[in-house]
């Protein structure tokens, strides 16, 4: 008998919302025109592209002309980091980020280091939070950009973005946040956060893979990553995909309503409480107890190996906090930066819940975990 399939990996990717798929369908079937053309076949695509831009802008509380469509979160992050570096390198070469960023921030930073950038990677505490005082101390007259993720993909910890952005601005430094994980889960208004640049990724918010956006505050110019014709107001060359933009736009319209997160948070809390009841101090939480995404539950089964647990939880899609490198199991850089002890961190499993998660599914996973761990 095959095990019931249960998807608890929404931080890795979300399914496409049926309303998003329905909005995209006419652009698969009929509206193939190039949005930049001047004839009838372009009109619908062009109008839809701009409507979608408005929907993304409405979610972030900004103007439409502050949204640049990209191929996803990675490209948005690359455009923010490299775009600022290439534009402001005469002013300074120092970038500040954190040790727990997604590789889509860490790797562009490493690349820019090879081109002469100096990058400070701020440490985090045991819950994955940075200390804004560390940021204050790190800023120098050569600092051109601070990039701190709003919420971490592995442990869900949410950073004090408002304080950090304010601090950067006090020193005349631009502030970027990677909001790939936070959009649609917690408020992400760019003016409330006080950020200059913000990245989003479609496939984390019930839109398709291969689309994202970067918010670029009016007045900030960025050297493009992709040079070519003048698409996206000269900020990202390449014929725009109305199909994908419409998907992201609709997803952002749906994400406006954070009320469904209350149900997801309640389910997540039920999950954690049940784990505690079953396993007591054999299970610990990774991440901040309150400053945390409402859908994320990263737990360590102490003394166990997360990957082995997941292997035995047949049919359950979730992630581990460790990776196997050349036959050795290593803690993820995020858990390492949080100074999680290896015997705890090796047992980490990330469960991330979403719109279609049910209480039944959670209860099934708890029962199966109890069976698995009773036999080890
Ligand atoms: C925090 C964060 N930033 C960026 C990305 C990359 O986004 P994309 O897969 O759309 O390139 C991800 C995806 O896992 C993420 O979790």
mmCIF file of C-alpha atoms and ligand atoms in Angstrom:
data_model
loop_
_atom_site.group_PDB
_atom_site.id
_atom_site.type_symbol
_atom_site.label_atom_id
_atom_site.label_comp_id
_atom_site.label_asym_id
_atom_site.label_seq_id
_atom_site.Cartn_x
_atom_site.Cartn_y
_atom_site.Cartn_z
ATOM 1 C CA UNK A 1 0.000 0.000 0.000
ATOM 2 C CA UNK A 2 1.400 3.412 -0.868
ATOM 3 C CA UNK A 3 1.477 5.963 1.916
ATOM 4 C CA UNK A 4 -0.800 8.993 1.845
ATOM 5 C CA UNK A 5 0.971 11.919 0.206
ATOM 6 C CA UNK A 6 1.211 14.929 2.493
ATOM 7 C CA UNK A 7 2.840 18.146 1.346
ATOM 8 C CA UNK A 8 4.474 20.139 4.143
ATOM 9 C CA UNK A 9 7.139 21.948 2.131
ATOM 10 C CA UNK A 10 5.434 25.213 1.221
ATOM 11 C CA UNK A 11 8.644 27.155 1.942
ATOM 12 C CA UNK A 12 10.279 25.209 -0.872
ATOM 13 C CA UNK A 13 7.438 25.899 -3.285
ATOM 14 C CA UNK A 14 3.688 26.363 -3.304
ATOM 15 C CA UNK A 15 1.155 24.851 -5.665
ATOM 16 C CA UNK A 16 -0.323 27.276 -8.200
ATOM 17 C CA UNK A 17 -3.574 28.634 -6.814
ATOM 18 C CA UNK A 18 -6.521 27.635 -9.070
ATOM 19 C CA UNK A 19 -7.508 31.320 -9.401
ATOM 20 C CA UNK A 20 -3.959 32.097 -10.549
ATOM 21 C CA UNK A 21 -4.076 29.301 -13.127
ATOM 22 C CA UNK A 22 -7.465 30.531 -14.372
ATOM 23 C CA UNK A 23 -6.154 34.096 -14.765
ATOM 24 C CA UNK A 24 -3.181 32.795 -16.762
ATOM 25 C CA UNK A 25 -5.116 30.481 -19.068
ATOM 26 C CA UNK A 26 -6.138 33.077 -21.730
ATOM 27 C CA UNK A 27 -2.465 34.037 -22.040
ATOM 28 C CA UNK A 28 -1.558 30.442 -22.827
ATOM 29 C CA UNK A 29 -4.337 30.100 -25.350
ATOM 30 C CA UNK A 30 -4.886 33.449 -27.055
ATOM 31 C CA UNK A 31 -2.917 36.484 -25.996
ATOM 32 C CA UNK A 32 0.449 35.702 -27.494
ATOM 33 C CA UNK A 33 1.314 39.209 -28.654
ATOM 34 C CA UNK A 34 4.582 40.852 -27.641
ATOM 35 C CA UNK A 35 3.641 43.513 -25.067
ATOM 36 C CA UNK A 36 6.082 45.930 -26.744
ATOM 37 C CA UNK A 37 4.513 45.712 -30.216
ATOM 38 C CA UNK A 38 2.364 48.512 -31.560
ATOM 39 C CA UNK A 39 -0.532 46.522 -33.042
ATOM 40 C CA UNK A 40 -3.732 44.821 -31.938
ATOM 41 C CA UNK A 41 -2.029 41.596 -30.851
ATOM 42 C CA UNK A 42 0.000 43.477 -28.261
ATOM 43 C CA UNK A 43 -2.776 45.465 -26.624
ATOM 44 C CA UNK A 44 -4.184 42.763 -24.327
ATOM 45 C CA UNK A 45 -0.748 41.530 -23.271
ATOM 46 C CA UNK A 46 0.483 45.063 -22.588
ATOM 47 C CA UNK A 47 -2.631 45.962 -20.577
ATOM 48 C CA UNK A 48 -2.414 42.706 -18.587
ATOM 49 C CA UNK A 49 1.260 43.271 -17.843
ATOM 50 C CA UNK A 50 0.491 46.682 -16.406
ATOM 51 C CA UNK A 51 -2.514 45.413 -14.430
ATOM 52 C CA UNK A 52 -0.267 42.727 -12.961
ATOM 53 C CA UNK A 53 2.374 45.311 -12.088
ATOM 54 C CA UNK A 54 -0.337 47.266 -10.276
ATOM 55 C CA UNK A 55 -1.407 44.151 -8.334
ATOM 56 C CA UNK A 56 2.160 43.486 -7.170
ATOM 57 C CA UNK A 57 2.558 47.160 -6.269
ATOM 58 C CA UNK A 58 -0.730 47.138 -4.331
ATOM 59 C CA UNK A 59 0.493 44.227 -2.193
ATOM 60 C CA UNK A 60 3.723 46.047 -1.385
ATOM 61 C CA UNK A 61 2.073 49.451 -1.010
ATOM 62 C CA UNK A 62 4.177 51.106 -3.708
ATOM 63 C CA UNK A 63 3.733 52.622 -7.165
ATOM 64 C CA UNK A 64 3.506 50.432 -10.274
ATOM 65 C CA UNK A 65 6.600 51.998 -11.804
ATOM 66 C CA UNK A 66 8.596 50.789 -8.793
ATOM 67 C CA UNK A 67 8.094 47.118 -9.767
ATOM 68 C CA UNK A 68 10.533 45.303 -12.063
ATOM 69 C CA UNK A 69 9.475 41.818 -13.146
ATOM 70 C CA UNK A 70 12.240 39.217 -12.923
ATOM 71 C CA UNK A 71 12.591 35.479 -13.418
ATOM 72 C CA UNK A 72 12.242 34.865 -9.673
ATOM 73 C CA UNK A 73 13.658 35.599 -6.253
ATOM 74 C CA UNK A 74 17.242 34.772 -7.209
ATOM 75 C CA UNK A 75 17.261 37.240 -10.074
ATOM 76 C CA UNK A 76 15.606 39.930 -7.962
ATOM 77 C CA UNK A 77 18.300 39.498 -5.306
ATOM 78 C CA UNK A 78 21.085 39.496 -7.895
ATOM 79 C CA UNK A 79 19.688 42.655 -9.488
ATOM 80 C CA UNK A 80 19.522 44.392 -6.117
ATOM 81 C CA UNK A 81 23.056 43.469 -5.014
ATOM 82 C CA UNK A 82 24.926 43.709 -8.304
ATOM 83 C CA UNK A 83 22.822 46.626 -9.514
ATOM 84 C CA UNK A 84 23.703 48.700 -6.451
ATOM 85 C CA UNK A 85 27.354 47.620 -6.475
ATOM 86 C CA UNK A 86 27.885 48.456 -10.155
ATOM 87 C CA UNK A 87 26.055 51.780 -9.794
ATOM 88 C CA UNK A 88 27.696 52.948 -6.557
ATOM 89 C CA UNK A 89 31.151 51.351 -6.670
ATOM 90 C CA UNK A 90 32.773 54.819 -6.910
ATOM 91 C CA UNK A 91 31.071 55.794 -3.668
ATOM 92 C CA UNK A 92 32.022 52.658 -1.764
ATOM 93 C CA UNK A 93 32.524 48.913 -1.929
ATOM 94 C CA UNK A 94 31.121 47.716 1.402
ATOM 95 C CA UNK A 95 27.976 45.587 1.631
ATOM 96 C CA UNK A 96 26.459 44.300 4.862
ATOM 97 C CA UNK A 97 24.332 41.166 4.981
ATOM 98 C CA UNK A 98 23.801 38.272 7.405
ATOM 99 C CA UNK A 99 25.209 34.784 7.835
ATOM 100 C CA UNK A 100 21.788 33.187 7.374
ATOM 101 C CA UNK A 101 20.763 34.576 3.988
ATOM 102 C CA UNK A 102 19.606 32.311 1.194
ATOM 103 C CA UNK A 103 22.333 31.332 -1.299
ATOM 104 C CA UNK A 104 20.631 33.774 -3.697
ATOM 105 C CA UNK A 105 22.177 36.523 -1.521
ATOM 106 C CA UNK A 106 25.319 34.801 -0.211
ATOM 107 C CA UNK A 107 26.577 33.719 -3.648
ATOM 108 C CA UNK A 108 26.167 37.107 -5.398
ATOM 109 C CA UNK A 109 28.025 38.579 -2.399
ATOM 110 C CA UNK A 110 30.844 36.066 -2.881
ATOM 111 C CA UNK A 111 30.912 36.989 -6.580
ATOM 112 C CA UNK A 112 31.097 40.701 -5.772
ATOM 113 C CA UNK A 113 33.937 40.005 -3.315
ATOM 114 C CA UNK A 114 35.880 38.650 -6.282
ATOM 115 C CA UNK A 115 35.259 42.013 -7.988
ATOM 116 C CA UNK A 116 36.549 44.013 -5.037
ATOM 117 C CA UNK A 117 33.541 44.290 -2.731
ATOM 118 C CA UNK A 118 34.027 43.946 1.006
ATOM 119 C CA UNK A 119 31.132 42.086 2.590
ATOM 120 C CA UNK A 120 30.258 41.868 6.288
ATOM 121 C CA UNK A 121 28.150 38.850 7.233
ATOM 122 C CA UNK A 122 26.377 39.712 10.492
ATOM 123 C CA UNK A 123 26.050 36.926 13.079
ATOM 124 C CA UNK A 124 22.727 35.816 14.561
ATOM 125 C CA UNK A 125 21.707 34.633 18.014
ATOM 126 C CA UNK A 126 20.421 31.163 18.899
ATOM 127 C CA UNK A 127 16.969 32.044 17.525
ATOM 128 C CA UNK A 128 18.335 33.289 14.198
ATOM 129 C CA UNK A 129 17.893 37.009 14.900
ATOM 130 C CA UNK A 130 20.496 39.652 14.239
ATOM 131 C CA UNK A 131 21.311 42.354 16.781
ATOM 132 C CA UNK A 132 20.663 45.792 15.210
ATOM 133 C CA UNK A 133 23.587 47.116 17.284
ATOM 134 C CA UNK A 134 25.882 44.801 15.305
ATOM 135 C CA UNK A 135 24.559 46.444 12.151
ATOM 136 C CA UNK A 136 25.164 49.915 13.581
ATOM 137 C CA UNK A 137 28.756 49.002 14.397
ATOM 138 C CA UNK A 138 29.356 47.476 10.954
ATOM 139 C CA UNK A 139 28.348 50.533 8.902
ATOM 140 C CA UNK A 140 31.309 52.541 7.574
ATOM 141 C CA UNK A 141 31.589 55.556 5.243
ATOM 142 C CA UNK A 142 32.271 53.009 2.451
ATOM 143 C CA UNK A 143 29.011 51.089 3.029
ATOM 144 C CA UNK A 144 26.680 51.270 0.033
ATOM 145 C CA UNK A 145 24.077 48.594 0.794
ATOM 146 C CA UNK A 146 22.575 46.607 3.644
ATOM 147 C CA UNK A 147 20.688 43.448 2.634
ATOM 148 C CA UNK A 148 18.845 41.526 5.346
ATOM 149 C CA UNK A 149 16.179 38.926 4.651
ATOM 150 C CA UNK A 150 12.776 39.641 6.188
ATOM 151 C CA UNK A 151 12.185 36.000 7.108
ATOM 152 C CA UNK A 152 14.462 33.001 6.946
ATOM 153 C CA UNK A 153 13.484 30.114 4.698
ATOM 154 C CA UNK A 154 14.715 27.343 7.027
ATOM 155 C CA UNK A 155 13.683 28.421 10.504
ATOM 156 C CA UNK A 156 11.199 31.189 9.688
ATOM 157 C CA UNK A 157 12.805 33.763 11.982
ATOM 158 C CA UNK A 158 11.671 37.296 11.151
ATOM 159 C CA UNK A 159 14.231 40.104 11.417
ATOM 160 C CA UNK A 160 13.705 43.613 12.827
ATOM 161 C CA UNK A 161 13.685 45.104 9.327
ATOM 162 C CA UNK A 162 12.172 48.483 10.263
ATOM 163 C CA UNK A 163 14.940 49.188 12.819
ATOM 164 C CA UNK A 164 17.664 48.034 10.456
ATOM 165 C CA UNK A 165 16.375 50.041 7.487
ATOM 166 C CA UNK A 166 16.138 53.127 9.677
ATOM 167 C CA UNK A 167 19.707 52.606 10.846
ATOM 168 C CA UNK A 168 20.982 52.238 7.282
ATOM 169 C CA UNK A 169 19.188 55.408 6.217
ATOM 170 C CA UNK A 170 20.637 57.340 9.161
ATOM 171 C CA UNK A 171 23.983 56.730 7.453
ATOM 172 C CA UNK A 172 22.724 57.366 3.917
ATOM 173 C CA UNK A 173 22.957 53.674 3.011
ATOM 174 C CA UNK A 174 20.448 51.833 0.804
ATOM 175 C CA UNK A 175 18.483 48.959 2.343
ATOM 176 C CA UNK A 176 17.338 45.784 0.583
ATOM 177 C CA UNK A 177 15.290 42.931 1.985
ATOM 178 C CA UNK A 178 14.745 39.487 0.519
ATOM 179 C CA UNK A 179 11.037 38.973 1.151
ATOM 180 C CA UNK A 180 10.743 35.758 -0.884
ATOM 181 C CA UNK A 181 9.535 33.873 2.200
ATOM 182 C CA UNK A 182 7.530 36.603 3.890
ATOM 183 C CA UNK A 183 5.263 37.882 1.125
ATOM 184 C CA UNK A 184 1.746 36.593 1.701
ATOM 185 C CA UNK A 185 2.602 35.358 5.205
ATOM 186 C CA UNK A 186 3.225 38.579 7.144
ATOM 187 C CA UNK A 187 2.848 42.284 6.247
ATOM 188 C CA UNK A 188 5.372 43.391 3.629
ATOM 189 C CA UNK A 189 4.457 47.028 2.977
ATOM 190 C CA UNK A 190 7.620 48.715 1.714
ATOM 191 C CA UNK A 191 6.845 52.017 3.417
ATOM 192 C CA UNK A 192 6.062 50.428 6.779
ATOM 193 C CA UNK A 193 9.294 48.445 6.504
ATOM 194 C CA UNK A 194 11.143 51.512 5.206
ATOM 195 C CA UNK A 195 13.074 49.558 2.565
ATOM 196 C CA UNK A 196 14.500 50.815 -0.744
ATOM 197 C CA UNK A 197 14.578 47.440 -2.500
ATOM 198 C CA UNK A 198 12.552 44.266 -1.856
ATOM 199 C CA UNK A 199 12.617 40.898 -3.639
ATOM 200 C CA UNK A 200 9.713 38.539 -4.156
ATOM 201 C CA UNK A 201 9.481 35.052 -5.683
ATOM 202 C CA UNK A 202 6.319 33.876 -7.432
ATOM 203 C CA UNK A 203 6.511 30.205 -6.529
ATOM 204 C CA UNK A 204 6.498 30.899 -2.792
ATOM 205 C CA UNK A 205 3.192 32.739 -3.065
ATOM 206 C CA UNK A 206 1.029 30.369 -5.178
ATOM 207 C CA UNK A 207 2.204 31.749 -8.550
ATOM 208 C CA UNK A 208 4.337 29.740 -10.999
ATOM 209 C CA UNK A 209 8.072 29.220 -10.851
ATOM 210 C CA UNK A 210 10.158 31.446 -13.101
ATOM 211 C CA UNK A 211 8.654 34.772 -12.116
ATOM 212 C CA UNK A 212 9.387 37.263 -9.372
ATOM 213 C CA UNK A 213 9.806 40.964 -8.895
ATOM 214 C CA UNK A 214 12.071 43.566 -7.402
ATOM 215 C CA UNK A 215 10.670 46.692 -5.797
ATOM 216 C CA UNK A 216 12.991 49.593 -6.600
ATOM 217 C CA UNK A 217 12.090 52.818 -4.813
ATOM 218 C CA UNK A 218 11.621 55.798 -7.151
ATOM 219 C CA UNK A 219 14.825 57.737 -7.632
ATOM 220 C CA UNK A 220 17.130 54.724 -7.268
ATOM 221 C CA UNK A 221 18.886 53.709 -10.446
ATOM 222 C CA UNK A 222 20.378 50.249 -10.803
ATOM 223 C CA UNK A 223 22.753 48.978 -13.435
ATOM 224 C CA UNK A 224 20.746 46.187 -15.133
ATOM 225 C CA UNK A 225 21.903 42.585 -15.004
ATOM 226 C CA UNK A 226 20.569 41.886 -18.475
ATOM 227 C CA UNK A 227 21.325 44.493 -21.119
ATOM 228 C CA UNK A 228 19.253 44.658 -24.266
ATOM 229 C CA UNK A 229 16.158 46.464 -25.433
ATOM 230 C CA UNK A 230 14.431 48.862 -23.083
ATOM 231 C CA UNK A 231 11.985 46.472 -21.408
ATOM 232 C CA UNK A 232 10.949 47.150 -17.822
ATOM 233 C CA UNK A 233 11.891 50.823 -18.298
ATOM 234 C CA UNK A 234 15.453 49.859 -19.172
ATOM 235 C CA UNK A 235 15.933 47.936 -15.924
ATOM 236 C CA UNK A 236 15.668 44.354 -17.217
ATOM 237 C CA UNK A 237 15.925 43.520 -20.890
ATOM 238 C CA UNK A 238 13.959 40.648 -22.379
ATOM 239 C CA UNK A 239 10.428 40.411 -23.756
ATOM 240 C CA UNK A 240 8.123 40.383 -20.763
ATOM 241 C CA UNK A 241 5.971 37.306 -20.203
ATOM 242 C CA UNK A 242 2.428 38.547 -19.757
ATOM 243 C CA UNK A 243 1.526 34.944 -18.895
ATOM 244 C CA UNK A 244 3.849 34.804 -15.882
ATOM 245 C CA UNK A 245 3.265 38.407 -14.839
ATOM 246 C CA UNK A 246 -0.488 37.809 -14.798
ATOM 247 C CA UNK A 247 0.111 34.789 -12.568
ATOM 248 C CA UNK A 248 2.227 36.775 -10.137
ATOM 249 C CA UNK A 249 -0.230 39.683 -10.197
ATOM 250 C CA UNK A 250 -3.199 37.460 -9.359
ATOM 251 C CA UNK A 251 -1.206 35.680 -6.646
ATOM 252 C CA UNK A 252 -0.310 39.043 -5.091
ATOM 253 C CA UNK A 253 -3.943 40.100 -5.191
ATOM 254 C CA UNK A 254 -4.851 36.922 -3.264
ATOM 255 C CA UNK A 255 -1.914 37.349 -0.869
ATOM 256 C CA UNK A 256 -3.258 40.704 0.239
ATOM 257 C CA UNK A 257 -5.622 38.937 2.602
ATOM 258 C CA UNK A 258 -3.538 37.602 5.487
ATOM 259 C CA UNK A 259 -6.608 36.237 7.317
ATOM 260 C CA UNK A 260 -6.029 32.635 6.056
ATOM 261 C CA UNK A 261 -2.701 32.709 7.896
ATOM 262 C CA UNK A 262 -4.625 32.592 11.207
ATOM 263 C CA UNK A 263 -5.838 29.079 10.397
ATOM 264 C CA UNK A 264 -2.362 28.045 9.253
ATOM 265 C CA UNK A 265 -0.743 29.481 12.387
ATOM 266 C CA UNK A 266 -3.258 27.615 14.572
ATOM 267 C CA UNK A 267 -2.479 24.369 12.731
ATOM 268 C CA UNK A 268 1.259 24.986 13.077
ATOM 269 C CA UNK A 269 0.861 25.618 16.807
ATOM 270 C CA UNK A 270 -1.263 22.488 17.175
ATOM 271 C CA UNK A 271 1.497 20.558 15.394
ATOM 272 C CA UNK A 272 4.151 21.854 17.801
ATOM 273 C CA UNK A 273 2.064 21.296 20.917
ATOM 274 C CA UNK A 274 1.301 17.737 19.835
ATOM 275 C CA UNK A 275 4.987 17.057 19.184
ATOM 276 C CA UNK A 276 5.851 18.357 22.615
ATOM 277 C CA UNK A 277 3.192 16.177 24.195
ATOM 278 C CA UNK A 278 4.439 13.074 22.406
ATOM 279 C CA UNK A 279 8.182 13.617 22.643
ATOM 280 C CA UNK A 280 8.786 16.016 25.563
ATOM 281 C CA UNK A 281 12.370 17.193 25.650
ATOM 282 C CA UNK A 282 13.342 14.835 22.811
ATOM 283 C CA UNK A 283 12.110 17.564 20.487
ATOM 284 C CA UNK A 284 13.202 21.215 20.336
ATOM 285 C CA UNK A 285 12.219 24.152 18.177
ATOM 286 C CA UNK A 286 14.668 25.944 15.880
ATOM 287 C CA UNK A 287 13.927 29.601 15.279
ATOM 288 C CA UNK A 288 12.403 32.426 17.262
ATOM 289 C CA UNK A 289 9.409 31.507 19.427
ATOM 290 C CA UNK A 290 7.378 34.563 18.378
ATOM 291 C CA UNK A 291 9.248 36.479 15.645
ATOM 292 C CA UNK A 292 8.646 33.628 13.231
ATOM 293 C CA UNK A 293 6.662 32.989 10.044
ATOM 294 C CA UNK A 294 3.212 31.674 10.979
ATOM 295 C CA UNK A 295 3.496 28.648 8.659
ATOM 296 C CA UNK A 296 6.973 27.432 9.617
ATOM 297 C CA UNK A 297 7.927 24.776 12.119
ATOM 298 C CA UNK A 298 11.555 23.725 12.217
ATOM 299 C CA UNK A 299 12.043 21.097 14.897
ATOM 300 C CA UNK A 300 14.963 18.972 15.986
ATOM 301 C CA UNK A 301 14.488 15.379 17.024
ATOM 302 C CA UNK A 302 17.410 15.288 19.430
ATOM 303 C CA UNK A 303 19.969 12.589 18.753
ATOM 304 C CA UNK A 304 18.286 11.598 15.471
ATOM 305 C CA UNK A 305 19.138 12.318 11.837
ATOM 306 C CA UNK A 306 16.495 14.479 10.137
ATOM 307 C CA UNK A 307 17.073 12.937 6.704
ATOM 308 C CA UNK A 308 16.537 9.426 8.109
ATOM 309 C CA UNK A 309 13.291 10.465 9.760
ATOM 310 C CA UNK A 310 12.041 11.935 6.485
ATOM 311 C CA UNK A 311 13.031 8.804 4.620
ATOM 312 C CA UNK A 312 10.883 6.763 6.969
ATOM 313 C CA UNK A 313 8.012 9.264 6.770
ATOM 314 C CA UNK A 314 7.159 7.896 3.353
ATOM 315 C CA UNK A 315 4.893 10.170 1.321
ATOM 316 C CA UNK A 316 5.534 13.229 3.479
ATOM 317 C CA UNK A 317 7.241 16.115 1.680
ATOM 318 C CA UNK A 318 9.325 18.211 4.097
ATOM 319 C CA UNK A 319 12.963 19.365 4.349
ATOM 320 C CA UNK A 320 15.917 18.700 6.596
ATOM 321 C CA UNK A 321 18.328 21.134 8.140
ATOM 322 C CA UNK A 322 21.313 19.104 7.171
ATOM 323 C CA UNK A 323 22.872 18.040 3.907
ATOM 324 C CA UNK A 324 25.027 15.119 2.949
ATOM 325 C CA UNK A 325 28.406 16.239 1.577
ATOM 326 C CA UNK A 326 30.844 13.567 0.424
ATOM 327 C CA UNK A 327 29.257 10.978 2.662
ATOM 328 C CA UNK A 328 29.287 13.227 5.740
ATOM 329 C CA UNK A 329 26.153 14.791 7.148
ATOM 330 C CA UNK A 330 26.654 18.489 7.767
ATOM 331 C CA UNK A 331 24.512 21.053 9.512
ATOM 332 C CA UNK A 332 23.003 23.713 7.281
ATOM 333 C CA UNK A 333 24.866 27.052 7.383
ATOM 334 C CA UNK A 334 21.758 28.581 8.993
ATOM 335 C CA UNK A 335 21.706 26.155 11.940
ATOM 336 C CA UNK A 336 25.486 26.464 12.215
ATOM 337 C CA UNK A 337 25.229 30.268 12.384
ATOM 338 C CA UNK A 338 22.616 29.844 15.130
ATOM 339 C CA UNK A 339 25.169 27.755 17.077
ATOM 340 C CA UNK A 340 22.794 24.805 17.268
ATOM 341 C CA UNK A 341 24.669 21.837 18.756
ATOM 342 C CA UNK A 342 25.367 19.158 16.105
ATOM 343 C CA UNK A 343 23.468 16.405 17.970
ATOM 344 C CA UNK A 344 20.422 18.705 17.939
ATOM 345 C CA UNK A 345 20.857 20.249 14.488
ATOM 346 C CA UNK A 346 21.365 16.894 12.746
ATOM 347 C CA UNK A 347 17.841 15.959 13.781
ATOM 348 C CA UNK A 348 16.270 19.082 12.268
ATOM 349 C CA UNK A 349 13.223 18.791 10.042
ATOM 350 C CA UNK A 350 11.468 21.769 8.490
ATOM 351 C CA UNK A 351 7.732 21.460 8.129
ATOM 352 C CA UNK A 352 6.107 24.366 6.320
ATOM 353 C CA UNK A 353 2.355 24.575 6.036
ATOM 354 C CA UNK A 354 0.142 26.247 3.463
ATOM 355 C CA UNK A 355 -3.349 27.010 2.239
ATOM 356 C CA UNK A 356 -4.317 23.419 1.578
ATOM 357 C CA UNK A 357 -2.860 21.874 4.747
ATOM 358 C CA UNK A 358 -5.496 20.148 6.893
ATOM 359 C CA UNK A 359 -5.636 19.163 10.536
ATOM 360 C CA UNK A 360 -6.014 15.566 9.429
ATOM 361 C CA UNK A 361 -2.715 15.728 7.606
ATOM 362 C CA UNK A 362 -0.942 17.144 10.660
ATOM 363 C CA UNK A 363 -2.442 14.487 12.931
ATOM 364 C CA UNK A 364 -1.413 11.754 10.499
ATOM 365 C CA UNK A 365 2.179 13.023 10.438
ATOM 366 C CA UNK A 366 2.293 13.168 14.247
ATOM 367 C CA UNK A 367 1.026 9.586 14.528
ATOM 368 C CA UNK A 368 3.543 8.377 11.993
ATOM 369 C CA UNK A 369 6.375 10.225 13.712
ATOM 370 C CA UNK A 370 5.365 8.590 16.983
ATOM 371 C CA UNK A 371 5.505 5.153 15.336
ATOM 372 C CA UNK A 372 8.871 5.809 13.747
ATOM 373 C CA UNK A 373 10.483 7.221 16.864
ATOM 374 C CA UNK A 374 9.089 4.488 19.080
ATOM 375 C CA UNK A 375 11.214 2.008 17.161
ATOM 376 C CA UNK A 376 14.563 3.817 17.290
HETATM 377 C C1 LIG B 1 14.638 33.449 1.114
HETATM 378 C C2 LIG B 1 14.728 33.070 -0.333
HETATM 379 N N1 LIG B 1 15.281 33.924 -1.198
HETATM 380 C C3 LIG B 1 15.377 33.643 -2.502
HETATM 381 C C4 LIG B 1 14.939 32.453 -3.005
HETATM 382 C C5 LIG B 1 15.111 32.142 -4.459
HETATM 383 O O1 LIG B 1 13.920 32.335 -5.183
HETATM 384 P P1 LIG B 1 13.735 31.654 -6.621
HETATM 385 O O2 LIG B 1 13.662 30.203 -6.397
HETATM 386 O O3 LIG B 1 12.450 32.248 -7.145
HETATM 387 O O4 LIG B 1 14.886 32.069 -7.457
HETATM 388 C C6 LIG B 1 14.348 31.521 -2.132
HETATM 389 C C7 LIG B 1 13.897 30.192 -2.635
HETATM 390 O O5 LIG B 1 14.059 29.193 -1.989
HETATM 391 C C8 LIG B 1 14.238 31.843 -0.761
HETATM 392 O O6 LIG B 1 13.704 30.990 0.114
#
